[in-house]
Coordinates of C-alpha atoms and ligand atoms in Angstrom, one line a residue:
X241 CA 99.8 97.8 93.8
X242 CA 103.4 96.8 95.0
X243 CA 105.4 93.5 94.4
X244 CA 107.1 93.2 97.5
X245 CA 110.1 91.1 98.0
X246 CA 112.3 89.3 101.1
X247 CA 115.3 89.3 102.4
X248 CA 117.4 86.7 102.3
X249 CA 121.4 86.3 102.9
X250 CA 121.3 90.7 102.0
X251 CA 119.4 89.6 99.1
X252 CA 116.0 91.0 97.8
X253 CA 114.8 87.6 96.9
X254 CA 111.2 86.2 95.6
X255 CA 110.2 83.0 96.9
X256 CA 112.0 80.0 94.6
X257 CA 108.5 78.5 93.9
X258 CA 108.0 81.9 92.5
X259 CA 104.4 81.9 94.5
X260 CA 103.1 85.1 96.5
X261 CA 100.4 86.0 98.2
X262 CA 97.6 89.3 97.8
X263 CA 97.9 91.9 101.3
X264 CA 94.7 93.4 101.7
X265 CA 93.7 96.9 103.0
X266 CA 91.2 96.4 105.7
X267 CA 89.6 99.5 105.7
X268 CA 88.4 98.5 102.3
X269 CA 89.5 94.9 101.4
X270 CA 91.4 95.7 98.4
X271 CA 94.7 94.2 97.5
X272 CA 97.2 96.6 98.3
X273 CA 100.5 94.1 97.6
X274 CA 101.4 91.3 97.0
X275 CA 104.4 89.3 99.0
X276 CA 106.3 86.3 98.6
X277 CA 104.9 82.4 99.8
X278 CA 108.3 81.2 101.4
X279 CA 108.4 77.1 101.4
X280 CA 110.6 75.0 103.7
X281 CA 113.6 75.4 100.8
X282 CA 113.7 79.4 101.2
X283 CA 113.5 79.2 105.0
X284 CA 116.0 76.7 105.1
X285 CA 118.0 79.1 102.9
X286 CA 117.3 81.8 105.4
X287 CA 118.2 79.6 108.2
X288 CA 121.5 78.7 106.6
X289 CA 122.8 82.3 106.1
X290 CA 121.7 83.5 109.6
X291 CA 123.7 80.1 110.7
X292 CA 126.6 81.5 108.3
X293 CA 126.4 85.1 109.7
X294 CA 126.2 84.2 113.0
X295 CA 129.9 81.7 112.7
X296 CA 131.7 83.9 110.7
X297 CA 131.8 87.3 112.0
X298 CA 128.7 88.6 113.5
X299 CA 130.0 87.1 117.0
X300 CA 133.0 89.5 116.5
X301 CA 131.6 92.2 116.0
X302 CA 131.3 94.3 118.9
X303 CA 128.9 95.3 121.4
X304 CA 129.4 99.5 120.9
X305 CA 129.4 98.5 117.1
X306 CA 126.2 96.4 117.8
X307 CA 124.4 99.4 119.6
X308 CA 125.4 101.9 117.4
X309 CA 123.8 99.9 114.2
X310 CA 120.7 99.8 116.7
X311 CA 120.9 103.7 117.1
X312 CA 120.9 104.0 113.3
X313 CA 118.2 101.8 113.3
X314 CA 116.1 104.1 115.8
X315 CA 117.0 107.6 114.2
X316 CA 116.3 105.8 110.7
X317 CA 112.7 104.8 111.7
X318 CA 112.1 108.1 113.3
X319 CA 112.8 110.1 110.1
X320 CA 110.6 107.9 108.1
X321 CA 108.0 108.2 111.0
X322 CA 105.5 109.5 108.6
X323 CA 105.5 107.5 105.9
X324 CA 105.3 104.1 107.2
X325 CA 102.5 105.2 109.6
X326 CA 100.8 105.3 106.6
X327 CA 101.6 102.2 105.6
X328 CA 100.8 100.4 108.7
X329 CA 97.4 101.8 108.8
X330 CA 96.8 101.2 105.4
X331 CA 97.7 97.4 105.7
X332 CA 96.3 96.8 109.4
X333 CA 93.3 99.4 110.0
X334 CA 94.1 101.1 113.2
X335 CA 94.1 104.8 113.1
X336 CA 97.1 106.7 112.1
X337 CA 97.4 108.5 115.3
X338 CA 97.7 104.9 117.0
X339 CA 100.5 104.0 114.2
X340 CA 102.3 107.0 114.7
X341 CA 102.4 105.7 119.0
X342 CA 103.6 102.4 117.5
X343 CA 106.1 103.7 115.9
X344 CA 107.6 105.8 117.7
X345 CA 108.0 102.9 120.1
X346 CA 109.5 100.7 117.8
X347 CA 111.9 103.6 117.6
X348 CA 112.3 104.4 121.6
X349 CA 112.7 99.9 121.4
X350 CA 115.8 100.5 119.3
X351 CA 117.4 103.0 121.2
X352 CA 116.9 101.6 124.6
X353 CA 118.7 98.2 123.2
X354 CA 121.1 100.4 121.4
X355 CA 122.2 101.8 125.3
X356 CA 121.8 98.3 126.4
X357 CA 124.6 96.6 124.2
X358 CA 127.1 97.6 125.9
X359 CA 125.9 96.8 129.6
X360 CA 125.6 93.1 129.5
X361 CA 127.8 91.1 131.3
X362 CA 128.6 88.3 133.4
X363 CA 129.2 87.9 137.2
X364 CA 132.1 86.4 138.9
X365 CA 131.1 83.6 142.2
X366 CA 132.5 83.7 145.6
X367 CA 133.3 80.0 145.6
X368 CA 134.8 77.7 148.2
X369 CA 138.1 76.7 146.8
X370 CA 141.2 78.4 145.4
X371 CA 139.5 79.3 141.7
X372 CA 137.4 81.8 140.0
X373 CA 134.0 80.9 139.3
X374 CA 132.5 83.0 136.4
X375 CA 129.5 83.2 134.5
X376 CA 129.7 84.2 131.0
X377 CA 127.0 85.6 128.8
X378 CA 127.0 84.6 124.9
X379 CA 124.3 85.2 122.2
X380 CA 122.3 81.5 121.8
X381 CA 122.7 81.5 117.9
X382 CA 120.2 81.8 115.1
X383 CA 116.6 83.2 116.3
X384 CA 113.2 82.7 114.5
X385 CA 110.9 85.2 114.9
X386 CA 107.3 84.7 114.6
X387 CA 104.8 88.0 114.5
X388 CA 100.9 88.9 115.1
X389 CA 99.2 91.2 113.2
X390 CA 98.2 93.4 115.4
X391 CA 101.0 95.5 116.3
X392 CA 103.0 94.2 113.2
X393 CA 105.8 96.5 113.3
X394 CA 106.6 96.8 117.2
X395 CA 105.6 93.9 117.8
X396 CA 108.8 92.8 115.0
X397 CA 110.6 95.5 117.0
X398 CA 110.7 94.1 120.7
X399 CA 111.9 91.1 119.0
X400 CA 114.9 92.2 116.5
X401 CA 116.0 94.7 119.1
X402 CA 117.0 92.7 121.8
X403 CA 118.2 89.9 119.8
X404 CA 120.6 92.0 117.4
X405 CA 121.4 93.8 121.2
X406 CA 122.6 90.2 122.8
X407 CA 124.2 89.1 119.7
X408 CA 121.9 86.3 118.1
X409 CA 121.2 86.3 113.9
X410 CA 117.5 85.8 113.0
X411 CA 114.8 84.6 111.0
X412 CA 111.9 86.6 111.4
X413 CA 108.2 86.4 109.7
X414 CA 105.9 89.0 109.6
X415 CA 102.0 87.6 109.9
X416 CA 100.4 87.3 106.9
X417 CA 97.9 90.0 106.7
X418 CA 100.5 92.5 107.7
X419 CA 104.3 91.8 106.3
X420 CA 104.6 95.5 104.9
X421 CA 106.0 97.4 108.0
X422 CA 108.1 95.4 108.6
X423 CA 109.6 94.7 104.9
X424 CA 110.1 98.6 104.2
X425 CA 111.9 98.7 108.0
X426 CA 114.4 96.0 106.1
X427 CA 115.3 98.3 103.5
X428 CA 117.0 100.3 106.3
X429 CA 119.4 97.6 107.0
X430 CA 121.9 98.1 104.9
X431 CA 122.5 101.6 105.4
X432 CA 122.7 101.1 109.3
X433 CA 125.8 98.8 108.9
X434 CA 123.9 95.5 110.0
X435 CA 126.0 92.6 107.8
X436 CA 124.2 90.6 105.4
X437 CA 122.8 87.1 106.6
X438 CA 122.0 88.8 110.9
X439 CA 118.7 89.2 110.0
X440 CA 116.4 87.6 107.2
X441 CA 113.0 88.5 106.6
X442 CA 111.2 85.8 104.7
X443 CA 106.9 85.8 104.2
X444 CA 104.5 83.3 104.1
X445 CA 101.6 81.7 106.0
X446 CA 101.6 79.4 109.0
X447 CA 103.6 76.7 106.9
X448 CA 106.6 79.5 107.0
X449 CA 106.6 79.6 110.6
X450 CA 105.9 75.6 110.9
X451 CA 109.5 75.3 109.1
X452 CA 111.2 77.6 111.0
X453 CA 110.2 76.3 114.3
X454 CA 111.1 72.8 113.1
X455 CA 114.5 73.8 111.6
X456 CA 117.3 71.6 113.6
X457 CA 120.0 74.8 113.1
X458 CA 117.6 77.4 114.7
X459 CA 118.1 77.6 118.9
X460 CA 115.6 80.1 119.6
X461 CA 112.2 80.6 118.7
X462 CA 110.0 84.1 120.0
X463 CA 106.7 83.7 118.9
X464 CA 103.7 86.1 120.1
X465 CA 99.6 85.3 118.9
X466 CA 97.4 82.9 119.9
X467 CA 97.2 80.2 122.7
X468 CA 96.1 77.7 119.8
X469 CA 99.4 78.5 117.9
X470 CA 101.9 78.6 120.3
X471 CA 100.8 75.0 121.8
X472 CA 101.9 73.6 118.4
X473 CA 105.1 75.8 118.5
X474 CA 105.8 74.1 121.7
X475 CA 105.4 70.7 120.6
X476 CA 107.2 70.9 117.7
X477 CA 110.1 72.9 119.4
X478 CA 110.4 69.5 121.7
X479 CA 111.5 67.6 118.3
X480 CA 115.0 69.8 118.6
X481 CA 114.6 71.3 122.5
X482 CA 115.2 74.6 121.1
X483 CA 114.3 77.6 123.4
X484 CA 111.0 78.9 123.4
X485 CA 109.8 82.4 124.4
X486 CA 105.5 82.8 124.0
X487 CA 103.9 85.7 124.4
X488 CA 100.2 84.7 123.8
X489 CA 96.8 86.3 124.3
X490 CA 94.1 87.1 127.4
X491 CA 91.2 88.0 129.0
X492 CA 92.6 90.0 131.3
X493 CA 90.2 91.6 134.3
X494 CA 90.1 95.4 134.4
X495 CA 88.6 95.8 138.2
X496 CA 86.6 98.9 139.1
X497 CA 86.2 99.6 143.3
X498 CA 83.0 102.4 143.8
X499 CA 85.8 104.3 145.6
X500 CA 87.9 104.9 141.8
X501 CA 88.0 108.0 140.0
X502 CA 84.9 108.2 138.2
X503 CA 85.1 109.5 134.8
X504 CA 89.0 108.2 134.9
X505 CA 87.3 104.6 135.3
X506 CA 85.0 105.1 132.8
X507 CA 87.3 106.4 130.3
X508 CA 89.9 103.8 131.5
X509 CA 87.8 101.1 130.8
X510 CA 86.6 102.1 127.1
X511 CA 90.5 102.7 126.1
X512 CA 91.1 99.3 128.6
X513 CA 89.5 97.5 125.5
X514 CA 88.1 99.3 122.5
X515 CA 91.7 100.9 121.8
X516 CA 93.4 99.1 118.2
X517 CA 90.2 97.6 117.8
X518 CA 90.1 95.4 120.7
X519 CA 93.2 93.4 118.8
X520 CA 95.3 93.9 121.9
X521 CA 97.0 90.9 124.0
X522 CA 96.3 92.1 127.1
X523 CA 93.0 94.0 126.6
X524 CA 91.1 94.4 129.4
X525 CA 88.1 92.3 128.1
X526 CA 87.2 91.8 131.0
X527 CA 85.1 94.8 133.1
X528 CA 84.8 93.9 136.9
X529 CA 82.5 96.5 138.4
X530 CA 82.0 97.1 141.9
X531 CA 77.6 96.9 142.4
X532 CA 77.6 100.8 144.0
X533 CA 78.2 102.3 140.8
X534 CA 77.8 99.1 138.2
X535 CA 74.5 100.6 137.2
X536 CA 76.4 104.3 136.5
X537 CA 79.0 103.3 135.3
X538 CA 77.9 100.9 132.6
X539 CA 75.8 103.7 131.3
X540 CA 78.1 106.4 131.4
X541 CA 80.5 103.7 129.1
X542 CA 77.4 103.1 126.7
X543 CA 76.7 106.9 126.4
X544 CA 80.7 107.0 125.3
X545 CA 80.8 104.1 123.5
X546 CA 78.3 105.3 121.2
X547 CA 80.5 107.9 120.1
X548 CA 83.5 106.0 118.9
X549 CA 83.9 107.1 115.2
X550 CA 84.2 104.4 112.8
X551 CA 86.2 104.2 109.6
X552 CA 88.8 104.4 107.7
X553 CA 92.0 104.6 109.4
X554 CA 93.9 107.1 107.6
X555 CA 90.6 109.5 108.5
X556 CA 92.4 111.7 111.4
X557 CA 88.7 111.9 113.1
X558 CA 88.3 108.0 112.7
X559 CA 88.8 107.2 116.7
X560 CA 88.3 102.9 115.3
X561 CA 89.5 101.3 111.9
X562 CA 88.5 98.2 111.1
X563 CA 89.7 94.8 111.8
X564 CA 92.9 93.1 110.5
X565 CA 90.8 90.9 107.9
X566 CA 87.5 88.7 106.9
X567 CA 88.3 85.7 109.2
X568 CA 88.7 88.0 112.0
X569 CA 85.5 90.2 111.8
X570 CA 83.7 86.9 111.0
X571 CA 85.1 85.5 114.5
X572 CA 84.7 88.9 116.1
X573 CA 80.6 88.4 114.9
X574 CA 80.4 84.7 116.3
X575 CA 81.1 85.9 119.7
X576 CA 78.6 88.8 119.7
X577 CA 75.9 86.1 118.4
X578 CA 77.3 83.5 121.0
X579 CA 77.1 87.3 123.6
X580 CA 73.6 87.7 122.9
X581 CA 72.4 84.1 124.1
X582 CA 74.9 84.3 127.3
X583 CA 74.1 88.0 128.5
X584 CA 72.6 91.1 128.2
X585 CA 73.3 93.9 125.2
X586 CA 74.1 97.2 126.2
X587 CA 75.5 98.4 122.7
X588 CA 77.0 97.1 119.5
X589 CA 76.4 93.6 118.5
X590 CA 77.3 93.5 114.6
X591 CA 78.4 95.0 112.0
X592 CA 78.4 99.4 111.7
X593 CA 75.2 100.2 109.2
X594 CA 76.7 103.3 107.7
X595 CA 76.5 102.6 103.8
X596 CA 80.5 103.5 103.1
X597 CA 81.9 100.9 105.9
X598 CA 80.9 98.1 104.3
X599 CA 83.4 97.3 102.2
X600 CA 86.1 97.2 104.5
X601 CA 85.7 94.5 107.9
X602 CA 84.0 96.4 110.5
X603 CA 82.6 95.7 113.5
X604 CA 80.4 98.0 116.2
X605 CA 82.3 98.6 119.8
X606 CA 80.2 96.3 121.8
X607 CA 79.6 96.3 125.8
X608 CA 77.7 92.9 127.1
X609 CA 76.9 93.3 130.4
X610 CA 75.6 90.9 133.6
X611 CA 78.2 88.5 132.3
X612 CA 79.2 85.3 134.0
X613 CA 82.4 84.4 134.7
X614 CA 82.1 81.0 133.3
X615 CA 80.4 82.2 129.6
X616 CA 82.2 82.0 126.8
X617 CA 82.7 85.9 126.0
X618 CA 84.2 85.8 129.7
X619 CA 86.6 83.2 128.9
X620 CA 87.8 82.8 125.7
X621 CA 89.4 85.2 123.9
X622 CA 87.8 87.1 121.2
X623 CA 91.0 89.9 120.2
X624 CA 88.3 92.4 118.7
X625 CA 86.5 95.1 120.3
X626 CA 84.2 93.8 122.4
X627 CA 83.7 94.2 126.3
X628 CA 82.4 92.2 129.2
X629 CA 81.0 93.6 131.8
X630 CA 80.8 91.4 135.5
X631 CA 79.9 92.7 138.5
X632 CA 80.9 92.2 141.6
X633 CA 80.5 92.7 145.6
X634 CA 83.9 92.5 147.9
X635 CA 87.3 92.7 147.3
X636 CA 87.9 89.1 147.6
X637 CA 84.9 88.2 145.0
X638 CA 86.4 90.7 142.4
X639 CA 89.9 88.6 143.3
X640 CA 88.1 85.1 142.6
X641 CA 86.4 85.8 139.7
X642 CA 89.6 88.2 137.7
X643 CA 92.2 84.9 138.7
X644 CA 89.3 82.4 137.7
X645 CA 90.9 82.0 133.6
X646 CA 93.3 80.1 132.2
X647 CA 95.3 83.1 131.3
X648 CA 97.2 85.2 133.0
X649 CA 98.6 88.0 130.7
X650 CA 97.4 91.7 132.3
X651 CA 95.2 93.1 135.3
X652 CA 94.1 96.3 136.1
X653 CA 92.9 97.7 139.3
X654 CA 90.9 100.9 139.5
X655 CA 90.7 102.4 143.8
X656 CA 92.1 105.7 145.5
X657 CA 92.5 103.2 148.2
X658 CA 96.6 102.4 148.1
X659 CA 96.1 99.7 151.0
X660 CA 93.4 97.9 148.9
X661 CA 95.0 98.6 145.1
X662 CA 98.6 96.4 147.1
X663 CA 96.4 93.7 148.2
X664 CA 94.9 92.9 145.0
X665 CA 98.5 93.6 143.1
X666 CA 100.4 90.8 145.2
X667 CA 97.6 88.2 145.0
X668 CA 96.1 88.9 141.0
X669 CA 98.3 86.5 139.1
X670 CA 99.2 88.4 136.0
X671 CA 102.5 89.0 134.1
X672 CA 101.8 93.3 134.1
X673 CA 99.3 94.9 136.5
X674 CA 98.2 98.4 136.4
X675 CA 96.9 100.6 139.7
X676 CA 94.7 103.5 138.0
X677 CA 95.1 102.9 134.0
X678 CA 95.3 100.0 131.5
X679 CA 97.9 99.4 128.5
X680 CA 100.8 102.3 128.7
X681 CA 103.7 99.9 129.2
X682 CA 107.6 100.7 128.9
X683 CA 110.6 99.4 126.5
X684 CA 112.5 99.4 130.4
X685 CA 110.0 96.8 132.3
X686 CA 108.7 93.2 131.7
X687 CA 106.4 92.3 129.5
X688 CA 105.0 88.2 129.5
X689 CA 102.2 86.3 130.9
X690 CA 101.5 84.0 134.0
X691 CA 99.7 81.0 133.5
X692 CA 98.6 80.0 130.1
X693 CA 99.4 83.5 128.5
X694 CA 103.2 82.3 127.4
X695 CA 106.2 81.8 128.7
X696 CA 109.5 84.2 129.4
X697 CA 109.4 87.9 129.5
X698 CA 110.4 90.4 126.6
X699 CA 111.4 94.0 126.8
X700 CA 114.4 95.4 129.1
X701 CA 117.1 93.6 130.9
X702 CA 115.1 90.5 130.6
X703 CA 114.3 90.3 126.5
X704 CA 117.6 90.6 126.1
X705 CA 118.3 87.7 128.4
X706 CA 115.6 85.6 126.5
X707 CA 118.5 85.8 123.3
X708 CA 121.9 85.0 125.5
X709 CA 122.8 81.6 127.0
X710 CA 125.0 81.4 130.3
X711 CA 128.3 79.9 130.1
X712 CA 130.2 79.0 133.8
X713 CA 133.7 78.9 133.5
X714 CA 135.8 77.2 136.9
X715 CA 139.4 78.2 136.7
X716 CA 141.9 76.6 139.0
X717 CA 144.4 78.8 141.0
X718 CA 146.1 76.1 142.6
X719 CA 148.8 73.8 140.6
X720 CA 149.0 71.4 142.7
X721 CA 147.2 68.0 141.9
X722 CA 144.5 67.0 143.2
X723 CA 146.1 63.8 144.6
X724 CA 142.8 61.7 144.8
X725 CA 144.6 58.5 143.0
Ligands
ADP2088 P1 95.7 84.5 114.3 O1 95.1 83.1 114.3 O2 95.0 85.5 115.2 O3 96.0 85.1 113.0 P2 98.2 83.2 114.9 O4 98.7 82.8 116.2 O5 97.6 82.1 114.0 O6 97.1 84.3 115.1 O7 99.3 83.9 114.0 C1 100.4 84.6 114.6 C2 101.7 84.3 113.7 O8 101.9 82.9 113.8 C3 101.5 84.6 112.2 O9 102.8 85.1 111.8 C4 101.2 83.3 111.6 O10 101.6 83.1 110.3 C5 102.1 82.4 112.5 N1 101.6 80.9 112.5 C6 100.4 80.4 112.3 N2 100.4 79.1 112.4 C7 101.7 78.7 112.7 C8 102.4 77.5 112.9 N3 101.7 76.3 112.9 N4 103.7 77.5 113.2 C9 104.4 78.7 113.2 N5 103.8 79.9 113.0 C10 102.5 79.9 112.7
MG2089 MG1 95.8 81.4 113.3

């Protein structure tokens, strides 16, 4: 077992109550580390040499010289690929082949902000008057950075990336079940040529993220998890109107027209949400199904649901691992019991039988099907693997009933008919839609929610933006006064 420390000011620090906390493997729910419990005295610590960083000389430092330590970065984590695949299976559950995607994004997120650094700018106005109107772009300041569990370390990514790309210092906190990625990532700071203080990696529970949200000298926070959290970030980022960017969860529709691509839907669907165990923002928990081929289809997904492998993540033929931790297979098990009394079972319901899974916090891939719109495992959302399946008669009903949720994060639309795929992209109200797949999503486009699934975008030209603050400058060409008095 490793003792695990954070960084603080370039430091490898402890926590100064000298607390920590025990990171589990889920797979088998033994303690695998243990990490640091940082109170409102080590944020504020943090906080203070981001603050310190960020005043005297990060802001100098240059934009190539700011890509370049993001290329380091990038070609850094691709070299030790391998290695902390392992450990981000190990510490989260998903199977290794779906850390080695992760990572390799996280890397791809470094590079494409590494290009980017040196392509912001500002605009100059055409105004009405003798001056020049610009509009500068500056970093905002010190960011704190909150992260899920589920993608720990890309999820961390898509947030350092375009923040150290714009400019900004941070805080950052890892989630609780999962700070290991991202504290081994760390060690690489050094070496890339990122100064001591620009970014700070301190552990701890939701008290940790609680003080750096209420810190007064933080001007940013990025926070991505649940609806339920980021409602108190908001409210206590009102105390100091500091920026906010959420990125929270869904129950996003995937839509299925008789016309798609058969075994593409079907297979679309599955992967739509049974892929990281369900413990994707914008899963696709949601099945609409057109009625011509509701019947066909739901069995053809039961038949392949049945073969999802089970276990233990580092298995190369495991195709599920298990869930992040205890509280969230126990949550992931209310909602198949609460399933059961709202709709039918087609497969799954509980926890796997199979004598050597259970030790570690599995759950069965489970399809409900005849779901209503209004029931609970239609609405809320449960972030494990377990599908809803509605069907549905005409375009506009399969419209009425994806829109009808308070969220807003993803949609997908399954047809070979382009006219009818267009309609239903303009009018879904969704922050990503997909025509013919679900999930695959780029470092280059947006990535955010509509309604109640957060606020701002991340990723691109726009995550980037999220970190910088616009500064209009009005300077006079004409000398002569003004002569109003
Ligand atoms: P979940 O409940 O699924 O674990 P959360 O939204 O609670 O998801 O957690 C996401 C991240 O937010 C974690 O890093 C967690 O520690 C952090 N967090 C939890 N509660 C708070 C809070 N009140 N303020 C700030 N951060 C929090
Ligand atoms: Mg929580």
């Amino acid at each position: 077992m490793k003792s695990y420390q954070m960084l603080i000011d370039g430091e490898w620090v402890k926590a100064g109550s000298g607390k920590t906390f025990d990171v589990l493997n889920p797979a088998t729910g033994a303690v695998m580390a243990k990490c640091p419990e940082a109170s409102d005295h080590d944020v504020d610590r943090a906080v203070r040499a981001a603050r310190r960083a960020f005043d005297e000389g990060w802001r100098d430092v240059t934009a190539q010289e700011r890509g370049r330590i993001l290329l380091r970065l990038a070609e850094r984590m691709r070299k030790e690929l391998p290695r902390l695949a392992e450990i981000e299976t190990k510490n989260s559950g998903k199977p290794l082949t779906e850390s080695e995607y992760d990572l390799t994004d996280v890397a791809t997120c470094f590079e494409y902000y590494g290009g980017l650094a040196t392509k912001l700018h500002g605009e100059v106005m055409n105004v009405p008057d003798n001056a020049i109107s610009m509009a500068m772009r500056e970093p905002l300041g010190v960011a704190g950075q909150i992260i899920p569990w589920n993608y720990p370390l890309l999820m961390a990514a898509w947030k350092l990336a375009p923040a150290i790309c714009a400019g900004c210092t941070m805080v950052i906190k890892p989630a609780e079940q999962t700070p290991l990625t991202l504290l081994e990532f760390a060690k690489f700071f050094a070496d890339a040529g990122l100064p001591k203080g620009v970014v700070n990696v301190v552990t701890g529970f939701g008290e940790t993220g609680a003080a750096i949200v209420a810190h007064k000298d933080v001007d940013k926070i990025a926070f991505t998890g649940s609806m339920e959290v980021g409602r108190i970030i908001m409210r206590s980022a009102a105390e100091t109107l500091k920026k906010v960017g959420l990125e929270l969860g869904g129950k996003s529709p995937n839509i299925f027209f008789a016309d798609a691509d058969f075994e593409a839907a079907v297979d679309g669907a599955l992967f739509g949400v049974f892929v990281n165990q369900g413990e994707v923002c914008s899963a696709g928990s949601r099945v609409l199904i057109q009625k011509p081929i509701y019947k066909k289809m739901l069995d053809a997904m039961v038949a392949k649901a049945k073969t999802i492998k089970l276990g233990d993540g580092m298995d190369r033929a495991t195709k599920m691992g298990p869930v992040v931790s205890r509280e969230q297979m126990e949550r992931i098990l209310k909602y198949q019991a609460i399933g059961k009394q709202e709709a039918k079972l087609a497969v799954g319901g509980g926890r796997p039988t199979q004598k050597d899974l259970q030790k570690g916090f599995y759950v069965q891939p489970t399809i409900f099907y005849d779901v209503k719109n209004s029931a609970r495992i239609a609405q809320e959302e449960i972030f494990g693997p377990v599908m809803s399946v509605i069907p549905f008669d005409k375009e506009e009903d399969a419209l009425r009933i994806a829109n009808d949720t308070p969220y807003g994060l993803a949609a997908a639309v399954w047809s070979r008919d382009i006219f009818k795929c267009m309609r239903m992209v303009k009018r879904l109200q969704a922050g990503i839609v997909w025509v013919n797949h679900m999930q695959p999503t780029y470092v280059e486009a947006p990535w955010g929610g509509y309604k109640m699934s957060g606020i701002g975008r991340e990723l691109g030209p726009w995550g980037a933006e999220e970190y910088m603050q616009v500064k209009q400058v009005h300077i006079n060409l004409n000398e002569t006064p003004i002569g109003w008095y």
